[in-house]
Tab-separated table of C-alpha atoms in Angstrom:
chain	number	residue	atom	x	y	z
L	264	MET	CA	34.909	-2.651	97.739
L	265	THR	CA	31.499	-2.259	99.043
L	266	LEU	CA	28.974	0.067	96.789
L	267	ARG	CA	25.491	1.324	97.859
L	268	SER	CA	23.156	2.543	95.369
L	269	ILE	CA	21.198	5.605	95.794
L	270	LEU	CA	17.712	4.683	96.458
L	271	PRO	CA	14.525	7.185	97.001
L	272	ILE	CA	13.398	7.317	100.551
L	273	ASP	CA	9.428	6.907	101.509
L	274	VAL	CA	8.010	10.194	100.776
L	275	THR	CA	4.062	9.526	100.934
L	276	SER	CA	3.915	11.575	103.692
L	277	LEU	CA	5.394	14.596	101.916
L	278	SER	CA	4.422	17.215	99.340
L	279	PRO	CA	7.213	17.010	96.869
L	280	GLY	CA	8.001	20.507	95.478
L	281	ALA	CA	8.163	20.964	91.623
L	282	PRO	CA	11.225	23.281	90.710
L	283	ALA	CA	10.366	26.499	89.976
L	284	THR	CA	12.913	27.207	87.150
L	285	GLY	CA	14.942	25.101	84.673
L	286	MET	CA	18.039	22.786	85.432
L	287	PRO	CA	21.306	24.674	85.601
L	288	ILE	CA	23.982	24.543	83.135
L	289	PHE	CA	27.812	24.265	83.637
L	290	GLU	CA	30.091	26.660	81.688
L	291	LEU	CA	33.811	26.610	81.692
L	292	VAL	CA	34.752	30.570	82.431
L	293	ASP	CA	37.686	32.808	83.250
L	294	PRO	CA	37.237	33.566	86.885
L	295	ARG	CA	38.469	36.988	86.540
L	296	THR	CA	35.589	37.826	84.233
L	297	LEU	CA	32.991	37.174	87.503
L	298	PHE	CA	31.182	39.899	89.726
L	299	VAL	CA	29.593	39.942	92.939
L	300	ASP	CA	26.859	42.202	93.881
L	301	GLU	CA	27.274	43.920	97.277
L	302	ALA	CA	23.925	44.476	97.718
L	303	TYR	CA	23.395	41.009	99.188
L	304	GLN	CA	26.685	39.476	99.083
L	305	ARG	CA	29.016	39.935	102.075
L	306	GLN	CA	32.443	41.546	101.657
L	307	ILE	CA	35.553	39.411	102.143
L	308	SER	CA	36.798	39.679	105.565
L	309	GLU	CA	40.067	38.936	106.976
L	310	ARG	CA	39.393	35.574	107.844
L	311	GLY	CA	37.974	35.188	104.372
L	312	GLN	CA	41.373	36.226	103.001
L	313	ARG	CA	43.254	34.074	104.932
L	314	GLN	CA	40.849	31.228	104.002
L	315	ILE	CA	41.630	32.182	100.338
L	316	ARG	CA	45.487	32.192	100.605
L	317	ARG	CA	44.740	28.404	101.723
L	318	ILE	CA	43.028	27.590	98.891
L	319	VAL	CA	45.621	29.215	96.495
L	320	GLU	CA	48.370	27.249	98.154
L	321	GLY	CA	46.905	23.843	98.046
L	322	PHE	CA	44.305	24.366	95.196
L	323	ASP	CA	43.329	20.821	94.157
L	324	TRP	CA	40.276	20.271	91.673
L	325	THR	CA	39.015	17.541	93.937
L	326	LYS	CA	38.219	19.882	96.469
L	327	PHE	CA	36.955	22.588	94.494
L	328	THR	CA	33.254	23.595	94.260
L	329	PRO	CA	32.012	25.239	91.489
L	330	PRO	CA	30.854	28.729	92.208
L	331	VAL	CA	26.775	29.243	91.735
L	332	CYS	CA	26.246	32.058	89.461
L	333	ALA	CA	23.425	33.964	87.145
L	334	TYR	CA	23.540	36.011	83.949
L	335	SER	CA	22.506	39.648	84.859
L	336	GLU	CA	23.205	43.081	83.415
L	337	ASP	CA	25.742	45.622	84.829
L	338	GLU	CA	25.233	49.405	85.003
L	339	ASN	CA	26.506	49.591	81.330
L	340	GLY	CA	23.836	47.004	79.977
L	341	ARG	CA	26.442	44.508	79.412
L	342	THR	CA	25.770	40.770	80.038
L	343	VAL	CA	27.711	39.567	82.817
L	344	LEU	CA	27.762	36.683	85.260
L	345	LYS	CA	27.238	37.442	88.967
L	346	VAL	CA	28.342	34.907	91.661
L	347	ILE	CA	25.655	33.964	93.822
L	348	ASP	CA	27.484	31.518	95.948
L	349	GLY	CA	31.315	30.564	96.032
L	350	GLN	CA	33.197	34.161	95.821
L	351	HIS	CA	35.735	32.941	98.143
L	352	CYS	CA	36.644	29.984	95.722
L	353	ALA	CA	36.126	31.966	92.513
L	354	THR	CA	38.772	34.723	93.915
L	355	ALA	CA	41.484	32.111	94.781
L	356	ALA	CA	40.998	30.598	91.267
L	357	ALA	CA	41.379	34.031	89.973
L	358	SER	CA	44.516	34.513	91.951
L	359	ASN	CA	45.913	31.314	91.028
L	360	PRO	CA	48.472	31.954	88.108
L	361	PHE	CA	47.970	28.295	86.884
L	362	VAL	CA	44.328	28.257	86.767
L	363	SER	CA	42.884	30.049	83.745
L	364	GLU	CA	39.335	28.799	83.512
L	365	ILE	CA	36.811	27.186	86.207
L	366	PRO	CA	33.619	25.371	86.066
L	367	VAL	CA	30.658	27.374	87.117
L	368	GLN	CA	27.048	26.336	87.852
L	369	ILE	CA	24.606	28.780	86.107
L	370	VAL	CA	20.970	29.107	87.308
L	371	GLU	CA	18.215	31.030	86.061
L	372	ALA	CA	17.815	34.284	88.531
L	373	PRO	CA	17.517	37.303	86.363
L	374	ASP	CA	17.370	40.009	88.753
L	375	THR	CA	18.806	40.993	92.045
L	376	GLU	CA	15.672	39.840	94.195
L	377	ALA	CA	15.855	36.345	92.809
L	378	GLN	CA	19.630	36.332	93.288
L	379	ALA	CA	19.506	37.438	96.728
L	380	LYS	CA	16.945	34.639	97.592
L	381	ALA	CA	18.894	32.029	95.796
L	382	PHE	CA	21.934	33.514	98.103
L	383	ILE	CA	19.785	33.031	101.361
L	384	GLY	CA	18.904	29.566	99.997
L	385	GLN	CA	22.685	28.713	99.526
L	386	ASN	CA	23.550	30.013	102.943
L	387	THR	CA	20.669	29.478	105.381
L	388	ASP	CA	22.301	26.655	107.138
L	389	ARG	CA	25.934	27.551	106.676
L	390	LEU	CA	27.763	28.545	109.855
L	391	GLY	CA	30.028	30.791	107.742
L	392	VAL	CA	27.217	33.148	107.282
L	393	THR	CA	26.443	35.525	110.030
L	394	LYS	CA	22.934	36.802	110.856
L	395	PRO	CA	23.926	40.547	109.897
L	396	GLN	CA	24.748	39.055	106.566
L	397	MET	CA	21.745	37.256	105.816
L	398	PHE	CA	19.695	40.459	107.064
L	399	VAL	CA	21.419	42.563	104.524
L	400	ALA	CA	20.397	39.744	101.891
L	401	SER	CA	17.024	39.392	103.149
L	402	LEU	CA	16.279	42.984	102.745
L	403	ALA	CA	17.656	42.895	98.926
L	404	ALA	CA	15.274	39.809	98.676
L	405	GLY	CA	12.408	42.237	99.575
L	406	ASP	CA	11.649	40.182	103.028
L	407	GLU	CA	8.747	41.913	104.605
L	408	ASP	CA	10.608	41.277	108.279
L	409	ALA	CA	13.784	42.472	107.087
L	410	LYS	CA	12.198	45.662	105.793
L	411	THR	CA	10.146	46.472	109.083
L	412	MET	CA	13.563	45.749	110.876
L	413	ALA	CA	15.542	48.226	108.905
L	414	GLU	CA	12.814	51.033	108.845
L	415	VAL	CA	12.728	50.727	112.691
L	416	CYS	CA	16.527	50.691	113.204
L	417	ALA	CA	16.506	54.018	110.818
L	418	ARG	CA	13.616	55.754	112.719
L	419	ALA	CA	15.693	55.082	116.362
L	420	GLY	CA	18.865	55.955	114.737
L	421	VAL	CA	20.443	52.593	114.782
L	422	ARG	CA	22.621	51.180	111.989
L	423	ILE	CA	23.123	47.513	111.683
L	424	ARG	CA	26.653	46.487	110.439
L	425	ARG	CA	27.412	43.708	108.046
L	426	MET	CA	30.775	42.653	109.587
L	427	PRO	CA	32.898	43.909	112.516
L	428	PRO	CA	35.081	47.186	111.887
L	429	ALA	CA	38.482	45.523	110.236
L	430	GLY	CA	41.983	46.903	110.890
L	431	GLY	CA	41.638	47.452	114.756
L	432	SER	CA	39.079	50.335	114.182
L	433	SER	CA	35.993	50.826	116.547
L	434	TYR	CA	32.497	50.575	116.412
L	435	GLU	CA	30.558	54.110	115.941
L	436	PRO	CA	27.642	54.899	118.476
L	437	GLY	CA	24.474	53.308	117.439
L	438	GLU	CA	26.192	50.703	115.730
L	439	SER	CA	24.941	47.156	116.150
L	440	MET	CA	25.402	43.293	114.675
L	441	SER	CA	22.658	42.201	117.157
L	442	VAL	CA	20.053	41.300	114.478
L	443	ALA	CA	18.773	38.288	116.268
L	444	ALA	CA	18.194	40.165	119.258
L	445	ILE	CA	16.299	42.975	117.521
L	446	ALA	CA	14.212	40.536	115.388
L	447	ALA	CA	13.032	38.784	119.141
L	448	LEU	CA	12.163	42.322	120.489
L	449	LEU	CA	9.991	43.271	117.042
L	450	LYS	CA	8.477	39.833	117.563
L	451	LYS	CA	8.065	40.347	121.413
L	452	GLY	CA	6.730	43.790	121.683
L	453	GLY	CA	6.130	45.275	117.954
L	454	ALA	CA	7.599	47.869	115.805
L	455	GLU	CA	6.718	50.959	118.222
L	456	HIS	CA	8.340	49.281	121.463
L	457	ALA	CA	11.192	48.181	119.392
L	458	LYS	CA	11.469	51.566	118.169
L	459	GLN	CA	11.604	52.922	121.587
L	460	VAL	CA	14.238	50.276	123.166
L	461	LEU	CA	16.677	51.168	120.373
L	462	THR	CA	16.371	54.785	120.501
L	463	ILE	CA	17.308	54.905	124.084
L	464	LEU	CA	20.263	52.897	123.280
L	465	ALA	CA	21.397	54.972	120.397
L	466	ARG	CA	20.814	57.962	122.547
L	467	ALA	CA	23.088	56.611	125.296
L	468	ARG	CA	25.822	56.115	122.675
L	469	LEU	CA	26.422	52.649	122.951
L	470	ALA	CA	29.177	51.514	120.486
L	471	PRO	CA	28.097	48.579	119.656
L	472	ILE	CA	24.771	48.073	120.793
L	473	LYS	CA	24.870	44.351	121.887
L	474	ALA	CA	22.002	42.030	122.564
L	475	ASP	CA	22.575	42.044	126.392
L	476	HIS	CA	21.661	46.106	126.071
L	477	ILE	CA	18.636	45.321	124.486
L	478	LYS	CA	17.208	42.903	126.449
L	479	ALA	CA	18.151	44.905	129.402
L	480	VAL	CA	16.255	48.230	128.318
L	481	ASP	CA	13.157	45.688	127.326
L	482	ALA	CA	12.996	44.553	130.553
L	483	LEU	CA	13.354	47.896	132.250
L	484	LEU	CA	10.199	49.392	129.973
L	485	THR	CA	8.354	46.252	130.645
L	486	ASP	CA	8.840	44.209	133.754
L	487	PRO	CA	6.696	45.123	136.628
L	488	GLN	CA	9.499	45.521	139.067
L	489	PHE	CA	10.812	48.576	136.608
L	490	GLY	CA	7.360	50.389	136.394
L	491	THR	CA	8.653	53.386	137.695
L	492	ILE	CA	11.416	54.042	134.970
L	493	ASP	CA	11.589	57.203	133.404
L	494	PRO	CA	12.317	56.477	129.553
L	495	GLU	CA	13.304	59.909	128.394
L	496	ALA	CA	15.922	59.885	131.375
L	497	LEU	CA	17.482	56.443	130.669
L	498	PRO	CA	19.764	57.102	127.941
L	499	ALA	CA	21.375	59.867	130.106
L	500	HIS	CA	21.702	57.780	132.697
L	501	ILE	CA	23.131	55.015	130.488
L	502	GLU	CA	25.768	57.083	129.058
L	503	ALA	CA	26.853	58.464	132.335
L	504	GLN	CA	27.611	55.161	133.749
L	505	GLY	CA	29.742	54.055	130.708
L	506	THR	CA	31.762	50.876	130.926
L	507	GLY	CA	31.276	50.718	134.862
L	508	ALA	CA	27.849	49.604	134.611
L	509	LEU	CA	28.905	46.562	132.380
L	510	SER	CA	31.644	45.709	135.207
L	511	GLU	CA	29.337	45.935	137.697
L	512	ALA	CA	26.740	44.001	136.140
L	513	THR	CA	29.275	41.038	134.901
L	514	VAL	CA	30.174	40.739	138.793
L	515	LEU	CA	26.363	40.430	139.961
L	516	ALA	CA	25.980	38.030	136.720
L	517	TYR	CA	28.761	35.675	137.929
L	518	SER	CA	28.501	35.571	141.480
L	519	HIS	CA	24.746	35.138	141.436
L	520	THR	CA	24.375	33.054	138.251
L	521	ILE	CA	22.156	35.150	136.509
L	522	PRO	CA	22.443	36.384	132.648
L	523	LEU	CA	24.305	39.368	131.924
L	524	TRP	CA	21.352	41.402	130.966
L	525	LYS	CA	19.423	40.903	134.139
L	526	GLY	CA	22.330	41.900	135.861
L	527	LEU	CA	23.047	45.046	133.199
L	528	ALA	CA	19.046	46.032	133.795
L	529	ALA	CA	19.562	45.971	137.651
L	530	VAL	CA	22.734	48.125	137.785
L	531	TRP	CA	20.869	50.601	135.268
L	532	PHE	CA	18.104	50.543	137.429
L	533	LYS	CA	19.768	51.739	140.384
L	534	LYS	CA	20.749	54.847	138.939
L	535	ALA	CA	17.694	55.803	136.629
L	536	ARG	CA	14.952	54.649	138.896
L	537	LYS	CA	12.601	57.973	138.540
L	538	LEU	CA	8.704	58.171	137.958
L	539	ARG	CA	7.477	58.796	134.748
L	540	GLY	CA	6.575	61.817	135.682
L	541	GLY	CA	10.074	62.754	136.094
L	542	LYS	CA	9.931	63.056	140.041
L	543	PRO	CA	12.231	61.336	142.396
L	544	ALA	CA	11.163	57.646	143.385
L	545	GLN	CA	10.197	57.027	147.019
L	546	GLN	CA	13.584	55.761	148.859
L	547	SER	CA	12.938	51.900	148.644
L	548	GLY	CA	16.171	50.398	149.510
L	549	LEU	CA	18.636	51.667	146.702
L	550	GLU	CA	19.482	55.217	148.544
L	551	ALA	CA	18.277	54.134	151.935
L	552	GLY	CA	20.315	50.678	151.664
L	553	ASP	CA	23.284	52.837	151.680
L	554	ALA	CA	22.638	55.221	154.375
L	555	GLY	CA	21.691	52.906	157.298
L	556	THR	CA	19.483	49.609	158.143
L	557	GLN	CA	16.611	49.180	156.396
L	558	ARG	CA	13.427	48.521	158.163
L	559	GLU	CA	10.148	47.024	157.141
L	560	GLY	CA	8.232	49.863	155.411
L	561	GLY	CA	11.625	51.180	153.590
L	562	ALA	CA	12.677	53.852	156.192
L	563	ALA	CA	16.270	54.024	156.954
L	564	LEU	CA	17.124	54.086	160.553
L	565	ALA	CA	20.000	53.972	162.681
L	566	PRO	CA	21.027	50.975	164.537
L	567	ALA	CA	19.054	50.283	167.517
L	568	PRO	CA	21.404	49.995	170.867
L	569	GLY	CA	23.482	46.883	170.861
L	570	GLU	CA	22.682	45.912	167.485
L	571	PRO	CA	25.725	45.707	165.443
L	572	VAL	CA	26.583	48.368	162.704
L	573	ARG	CA	25.414	47.419	159.176
L	574	ALA	CA	28.364	46.492	156.848
L	575	PRO	CA	28.202	47.822	153.387
L	576	SER	CA	26.571	45.275	151.201
L	577	HIS	CA	27.828	46.863	147.534
L	578	GLY	CA	24.162	47.107	146.841
L	579	TYR	CA	23.663	43.744	145.917
L	580	PHE	CA	22.053	41.735	148.856
L	581	ALA	CA	21.753	41.889	152.237
L	582	ASN	CA	21.449	39.184	154.736
L	583	ALA	CA	17.620	39.246	155.405
L	584	GLN	CA	17.202	36.984	158.111
L	585	ALA	CA	20.669	38.067	160.001
L	586	ARG	CA	19.775	41.667	160.013
L	587	ARG	CA	16.037	41.439	160.493
L	588	GLU	CA	15.465	43.559	157.027
L	589	GLU	CA	14.479	43.092	153.508
L	590	PRO	CA	16.815	42.654	150.489
L	591	VAL	CA	17.962	46.160	149.037
L	592	GLY	CA	19.934	47.908	146.331
L	593	VAL	CA	20.608	45.986	142.773
L	594	GLY	CA	19.854	42.662	144.695
L	595	ARG	CA	16.215	43.249	145.199
L	596	GLN	CA	15.778	43.998	141.479
L	597	ALA	CA	17.943	40.898	140.321
L	598	GLU	CA	16.195	38.802	142.842
L	599	ALA	CA	12.791	39.660	141.428
L	600	LEU	CA	14.248	38.904	137.985
L	601	THR	CA	15.812	35.541	138.965
L	602	GLY	CA	12.419	34.618	141.172
L	603	GLY	CA	13.655	34.583	144.380
L	604	PRO	CA	16.155	35.554	146.783
L	605	GLU	CA	17.846	32.017	146.699
L	606	ALA	CA	19.289	32.904	143.326
L	607	LEU	CA	21.094	35.576	145.085
L	608	THR	CA	22.048	34.536	148.629
L	609	ALA	CA	25.822	33.960	149.323
L	610	ARG	CA	26.957	30.431	148.697
L	611	PRO	CA	26.735	28.136	151.718
L	612	SER	CA	29.561	26.852	153.265
L	613	SER	CA	27.793	23.618	153.654
L	614	LEU	CA	25.634	21.826	150.681
L	615	PRO	CA	21.906	21.638	151.259
L	616	ASP	CA	20.352	18.322	151.841
L	617	ASP	CA	18.816	18.356	148.331
L	618	LEU	CA	21.921	18.808	146.529
L	619	VAL	CA	24.554	16.390	145.702
L	620	PRO	CA	28.019	16.717	144.311
L	621	ASP	CA	28.632	15.150	140.864
L	622	LYS	CA	32.083	13.867	140.159
L	623	ARG	CA	32.012	13.731	136.395
L	624	PRO	CA	34.793	15.558	134.347
L	625	ALA	CA	34.000	19.173	132.757
L	626	LEU	CA	32.234	19.382	129.917
L	627	LYS	CA	30.605	22.534	128.055
L	628	GLY	CA	29.453	24.617	130.886
L	629	TRP	CA	29.877	22.443	133.423
L	630	ARG	CA	32.657	22.306	136.073
L	631	PRO	CA	32.925	20.020	139.082
L	632	GLY	CA	33.356	21.708	142.462
L	633	ASN	CA	31.668	22.251	145.769
L	634	GLN	CA	29.753	25.730	145.462
L	635	THR	CA	26.062	26.011	145.016
L	636	CYS	CA	25.253	27.139	141.641
L	637	ARG	CA	22.330	27.528	139.391
L	638	CYS	CA	22.202	25.927	135.767
L	639	ARG	CA	21.441	28.576	132.891
L	640	GLN	CA	19.797	25.963	130.730
L	641	CYS	CA	17.392	24.207	133.020
L	642	ASP	CA	17.186	26.909	136.033
L	643	ARG	CA	17.953	24.308	138.601
L	644	ARG	CA	20.371	24.394	141.722
L	645	PHE	CA	23.132	22.204	141.655
L	646	VAL	CA	26.648	21.691	143.006
L	647	GLY	CA	29.397	22.792	140.720
L	648	GLY	CA	32.802	24.462	140.481
L	649	PRO	CA	33.558	28.176	139.900
L	650	GLY	CA	32.692	29.330	136.484
L	651	ALA	CA	30.325	26.553	136.117
L	652	LYS	CA	26.861	27.464	133.790
L	653	GLN	CA	25.414	24.191	133.462
L	654	CYS	CA	24.679	21.323	135.581
L	655	ALA	CA	26.205	18.179	134.960
L	656	PRO	CA	22.831	16.359	133.415
L	657	CYS	CA	22.426	19.432	131.010
L	658	ALA	CA	25.980	19.273	129.838
L	659	TYR	CA	26.056	15.642	129.227
L	660	GLY	CA	22.379	15.502	128.061
L	661	ASP	CA	20.615	13.137	130.746
L	662	ASP	CA	17.099	12.401	130.971
L	663	ASP	CA	14.803	14.332	132.961
L	664	GLU	CA	14.408	11.239	134.785
L	665	ALA	CA	18.230	10.875	135.882
L	666	ARG	CA	18.392	14.225	137.022
């Protein structure tokens, strides 16, 4: 047997923190006497129920982690133990008829705010706790950013759900679990801009409001390419398009290797483009592109004698070199978002000279093949297969020099 002692590491460059409270104590308690505070604790989901059943069936003290608890008072003034972390283990123990007592770790956290902060500290690095659940806990702990987000959402008519609807039920209009996207929106544009974006999505009755929706409307309101959008008319246009806009954006994003939110912004812009004063915008490729041949200057003209009739482009992209015209429709907007027409042109039958196929096996977002794609991580062109979202160097973690 080889034993290794626990030895301290070098902390000369660190500033060790002094514990703010006393050491925790351990007690044996009946798990059926414990409580949870729903002000910051997550509810037990269907997945959690399955986990509890597995613990009950395979209960083993060597695998048991004592729940972290704190003394508190209930609504009647009685002293009770609240579970800060470990409610699944505690519930499993309470459900097992062979377990009458469990050890619990009791820490100093006298009020709800202190307990919520302890919950956040216990769960910050755990994958099992979602962003919405952490948001609710942060709000209970008095976090200023969480309070700002809650106020902005309330003013915009958006309700953040702690977990998805159970039992096959659906989201209600205005509900969202995209806490990270809302936080990024607040950081980027401030509270008023975030309220404007979320109000548009709430009035459009989206259910749920997703991160791609938030990013798309943010782009429509702030990107110079979409400077003629009428914010007041946008909710009605988004609602009228329904799920068809998402389907069209999905095709656009897949075929041109761009993020879904960029495709969604382009599709919504096609229908909602108006001057801020409410007047129709000048015809500039969206309507004209569907009516005839797009000429320099934006006029829609009939084909010249001897010139082939223009085939429908589905609003995405017209071959500018072959037809001597500029890109039109949704393709023009998506082109501006991706930085150039090369991101939207049809994949060539022969590979460009600067691209070399990579034969390594599929990994993460990489798929081998013979199509020209664009990497969503490094934004470089590469040769890959259908559905490839990453180049091989990014997927395999190669150094920049190896690319």
